[in-house]
Amino acid sequence: MAKNNKLTPKQAAFVENYLLDLNATQAAIRAGYSKRTANEQAARLLANVSVAAAIAEAMRLRAERNDVSADRVLRELARIAFFDVGKAFTPEGTLKPLSEMDEDTRRAIAGLEVSALYEDGEQIGALSKIKLGDKIRALDLIGRHLGMLDSKITVRGDAENPLTLLIKAVQGSSFNPVVIAGDKAA
């Protein structure tokens, strides 16, 4: 972590420990703050402009060092979301060796298990199992990134909208919705 002269040694220790697991309370304890007040101290430290700036800078440097970017994360999600399982198999229907799979196919595979099959002590074949990344979750995250899956419902003041009519009936005729936001999932 880069030195920040605006931080006390305890604050610097908090920043360093916070980066370990992003758990502010545990970071405060590891940095030497009292267990009894660690939660309050952690909240205060995260609200401190200098501490927040040091955390942001350290996270930026870590992302740069590890070649992590929003583009790269989105690219990996796209590999999983749009993966064609047929690309992992030969025309005969057997699993291709990893060396014959293209990079996108290899990156969409979350796990691979190969077991030898024996009969009378002689290997007669192999059983290969692949576990793929969660396609639905990847599509959900991409959709949210693109703003396609907004969890808010917006109702505009359409006088004939059934929801508007119901709200008017419940609250009285003075109801004039401009925007009402609610959670679709609820």
CSV table of C-alpha atoms in Angstrom, one decimal:
chain,number,residue,atom,x,y,z
A,1,MET,CA,0.0,0.0,0.0
A,2,ALA,CA,1.2,3.5,-0.8
A,3,LYS,CA,2.1,5.7,2.1
A,4,ASN,CA,-0.5,8.3,2.9
A,5,ASN,CA,0.8,11.0,5.3
A,6,LYS,CA,-2.8,12.1,6.2
A,7,LEU,CA,-3.4,8.8,8.0
A,8,THR,CA,-2.4,7.9,11.5
A,9,PRO,CA,-0.6,4.6,11.9
A,10,LYS,CA,-3.8,3.0,13.2
A,11,GLN,CA,-5.8,4.3,10.2
A,12,ALA,CA,-3.2,3.0,7.8
A,13,ALA,CA,-3.4,-0.4,9.6
A,14,PHE,CA,-7.2,-0.3,9.2
A,15,VAL,CA,-6.8,0.3,5.4
A,16,GLU,CA,-4.3,-2.5,5.0
A,17,ASN,CA,-6.5,-4.9,7.0
A,18,TYR,CA,-9.7,-3.8,5.2
A,19,LEU,CA,-8.2,-4.9,1.9
A,20,LEU,CA,-7.8,-8.4,3.2
A,21,ASP,CA,-11.5,-9.3,3.2
A,22,LEU,CA,-13.4,-6.0,3.0
A,23,ASN,CA,-14.8,-6.6,6.4
A,24,ALA,CA,-14.6,-3.2,8.2
A,25,THR,CA,-15.3,-4.4,11.7
A,26,GLN,CA,-12.7,-7.2,11.5
A,27,ALA,CA,-10.2,-4.8,9.9
A,28,ALA,CA,-10.7,-2.4,12.8
A,29,ILE,CA,-10.1,-5.2,15.4
A,30,ARG,CA,-7.0,-6.4,13.5
A,31,ALA,CA,-5.8,-2.7,13.3
A,32,GLY,CA,-5.9,-2.5,17.1
A,33,TYR,CA,-9.3,-0.9,17.8
A,34,SER,CA,-11.4,-2.2,20.7
A,35,LYS,CA,-13.6,-5.2,19.9
A,36,ARG,CA,-16.3,-3.6,21.9
A,37,THR,CA,-16.4,-0.4,19.7
A,38,ALA,CA,-15.0,-1.9,16.5
A,39,ASN,CA,-18.3,-1.7,14.6
A,40,GLU,CA,-18.7,2.1,15.4
A,41,GLN,CA,-15.0,2.7,14.7
A,42,ALA,CA,-15.2,0.9,11.4
A,43,ALA,CA,-18.2,3.1,10.3
A,44,ARG,CA,-16.3,6.2,11.4
A,45,LEU,CA,-13.2,5.2,9.6
A,46,LEU,CA,-15.0,4.4,6.3
A,47,ALA,CA,-16.7,7.8,6.5
A,48,ASN,CA,-13.3,9.5,6.9
A,49,VAL,CA,-12.3,11.2,3.6
A,50,SER,CA,-8.6,10.4,3.9
A,51,VAL,CA,-9.3,6.7,4.9
A,52,ALA,CA,-11.8,6.3,2.1
A,53,ALA,CA,-9.4,7.8,-0.4
A,54,ALA,CA,-6.6,5.5,0.7
A,55,ILE,CA,-8.9,2.5,0.4
A,56,ALA,CA,-10.0,3.6,-3.1
A,57,GLU,CA,-6.4,4.1,-4.2
A,58,ALA,CA,-5.2,0.8,-2.8
A,59,MET,CA,-8.1,-1.0,-4.5
A,60,ARG,CA,-7.3,0.8,-7.8
A,61,LEU,CA,-3.7,-0.3,-7.6
A,62,ARG,CA,-4.6,-3.8,-6.7
A,63,ALA,CA,-7.0,-4.0,-9.7
A,64,GLU,CA,-4.3,-2.6,-11.9
A,65,ARG,CA,-1.7,-5.0,-10.6
A,66,ASN,CA,-4.0,-8.0,-11.1
A,67,ASP,CA,-5.3,-6.8,-14.5
A,68,VAL,CA,-8.9,-6.6,-13.2
A,69,SER,CA,-11.2,-4.2,-15.0
A,70,ALA,CA,-14.9,-3.9,-15.7
A,71,ASP,CA,-14.3,-4.8,-19.3
A,72,ARG,CA,-12.5,-8.0,-18.4
A,73,VAL,CA,-15.2,-9.0,-15.9
A,74,LEU,CA,-17.9,-8.3,-18.4
A,75,ARG,CA,-16.0,-10.3,-21.1
A,76,GLU,CA,-15.8,-13.3,-18.7
A,77,LEU,CA,-19.5,-13.1,-17.9
A,78,ALA,CA,-20.3,-13.0,-21.6
A,79,ARG,CA,-18.2,-16.2,-22.2
A,80,ILE,CA,-20.4,-18.0,-19.7
A,81,ALA,CA,-23.7,-16.4,-20.6
A,82,PHE,CA,-23.4,-17.0,-24.4
A,83,PHE,CA,-21.5,-20.3,-24.2
A,84,ASP,CA,-22.5,-23.1,-26.7
A,85,VAL,CA,-21.9,-26.4,-25.0
A,86,GLY,CA,-21.6,-28.0,-28.4
A,87,LYS,CA,-18.2,-26.3,-28.7
A,88,ALA,CA,-16.9,-28.6,-26.0
A,89,PHE,CA,-17.6,-31.8,-27.9
A,90,THR,CA,-16.4,-33.5,-31.1
A,91,PRO,CA,-18.9,-34.2,-33.9
A,92,GLU,CA,-19.0,-37.8,-32.5
A,93,GLY,CA,-20.2,-36.5,-29.1
A,94,THR,CA,-17.1,-37.1,-27.0
A,95,LEU,CA,-15.6,-34.3,-24.9
A,96,LYS,CA,-12.8,-32.6,-26.7
A,97,PRO,CA,-9.4,-32.5,-24.9
A,98,LEU,CA,-8.7,-29.1,-23.3
A,99,SER,CA,-6.0,-28.5,-25.8
A,100,GLU,CA,-8.5,-28.7,-28.7
A,101,MET,CA,-11.0,-26.3,-27.0
A,102,ASP,CA,-11.0,-22.6,-27.9
A,103,GLU,CA,-10.3,-20.1,-25.1
A,104,ASP,CA,-13.9,-19.1,-24.7
A,105,THR,CA,-15.0,-22.7,-24.2
A,106,ARG,CA,-12.3,-23.4,-21.6
A,107,ARG,CA,-13.1,-20.2,-19.7
A,108,ALA,CA,-16.8,-21.2,-19.5
A,109,ILE,CA,-16.0,-24.4,-17.8
A,110,ALA,CA,-16.1,-24.2,-14.1
A,111,GLY,CA,-14.8,-27.7,-13.4
A,112,LEU,CA,-13.7,-30.8,-15.1
A,113,GLU,CA,-13.5,-34.4,-13.7
A,114,VAL,CA,-12.1,-37.3,-15.5
A,115,SER,CA,-12.4,-40.9,-14.1
A,116,ALA,CA,-10.9,-44.0,-15.7
A,117,LEU,CA,-13.3,-46.9,-16.3
A,118,TYR,CA,-12.0,-50.4,-15.6
A,119,GLU,CA,-13.2,-53.9,-16.3
A,120,ASP,CA,-11.4,-56.9,-15.0
A,121,GLY,CA,-8.5,-54.6,-14.0
A,122,GLU,CA,-8.1,-53.3,-17.5
A,123,GLN,CA,-8.9,-49.7,-18.5
A,124,ILE,CA,-11.7,-49.7,-21.0
A,125,GLY,CA,-12.4,-46.0,-21.2
A,126,ALA,CA,-12.9,-42.8,-19.3
A,127,LEU,CA,-15.8,-40.8,-17.9
A,128,SER,CA,-15.5,-37.1,-18.3
A,129,LYS,CA,-17.8,-34.6,-16.5
A,130,ILE,CA,-17.8,-30.9,-17.0
A,131,LYS,CA,-19.4,-28.3,-14.8
A,132,LEU,CA,-20.3,-25.1,-16.6
A,133,GLY,CA,-20.4,-21.6,-15.1
A,134,ASP,CA,-23.9,-20.4,-14.1
A,135,LYS,CA,-25.4,-19.2,-17.4
A,136,ILE,CA,-28.5,-17.7,-15.8
A,137,ARG,CA,-26.5,-15.8,-13.2
A,138,ALA,CA,-24.1,-14.5,-15.9
A,139,LEU,CA,-27.1,-13.3,-18.0
A,140,ASP,CA,-28.6,-11.7,-15.0
A,141,LEU,CA,-25.5,-9.8,-14.1
A,142,ILE,CA,-25.0,-8.7,-17.8
A,143,GLY,CA,-28.6,-7.6,-18.0
A,144,ARG,CA,-28.3,-5.6,-14.8
A,145,HIS,CA,-25.0,-4.0,-16.1
A,146,LEU,CA,-26.9,-3.0,-19.3
A,147,GLY,CA,-29.9,-1.6,-17.3
A,148,MET,CA,-32.2,-4.2,-18.8
A,149,LEU,CA,-33.2,-5.8,-15.5
A,150,ASP,CA,-34.1,-2.7,-13.4
A,151,SER,CA,-35.7,-3.8,-10.2
A,152,LYS,CA,-37.8,-0.7,-10.0
A,153,ILE,CA,-41.3,-0.2,-11.4
A,154,THR,CA,-42.1,3.3,-12.6
A,155,VAL,CA,-45.7,4.4,-12.9
A,156,ARG,CA,-46.4,7.7,-14.6
A,157,GLY,CA,-49.6,9.6,-14.2
A,158,ASP,CA,-51.7,7.8,-16.8
A,159,ALA,CA,-55.3,8.4,-15.7
A,160,GLU,CA,-56.5,5.1,-17.1
A,161,ASN,CA,-53.7,3.0,-15.7
A,162,PRO,CA,-55.3,0.3,-13.5
A,163,LEU,CA,-52.6,0.8,-10.8
A,164,THR,CA,-53.2,4.5,-10.7
A,165,LEU,CA,-57.0,3.9,-10.4
A,166,LEU,CA,-56.4,1.5,-7.6
A,167,ILE,CA,-54.1,3.9,-5.7
A,168,LYS,CA,-56.7,6.7,-6.2
A,169,ALA,CA,-59.4,4.5,-4.8
A,170,VAL,CA,-57.3,3.6,-1.7
A,171,GLN,CA,-55.8,7.1,-1.1
A,172,GLY,CA,-58.6,9.3,-2.4
A,173,SER,CA,-59.0,11.2,-5.6
A,174,SER,CA,-56.3,13.7,-4.8
A,175,PHE,CA,-53.6,11.1,-5.8
A,176,ASN,CA,-51.4,12.4,-8.7
A,177,PRO,CA,-48.5,10.0,-9.3
A,178,VAL,CA,-45.4,11.4,-10.9
A,179,VAL,CA,-43.1,8.5,-10.1
A,180,ILE,CA,-43.6,5.6,-7.7
A,181,ALA,CA,-40.8,3.1,-7.4
A,182,GLY,CA,-41.1,-0.4,-5.9
A,183,ASP,CA,-39.3,-3.7,-6.1
A,184,LYS,CA,-40.6,-6.0,-8.8
A,185,ALA,CA,-39.3,-9.0,-6.8
A,186,ALA,CA,-41.5,-8.3,-3.9
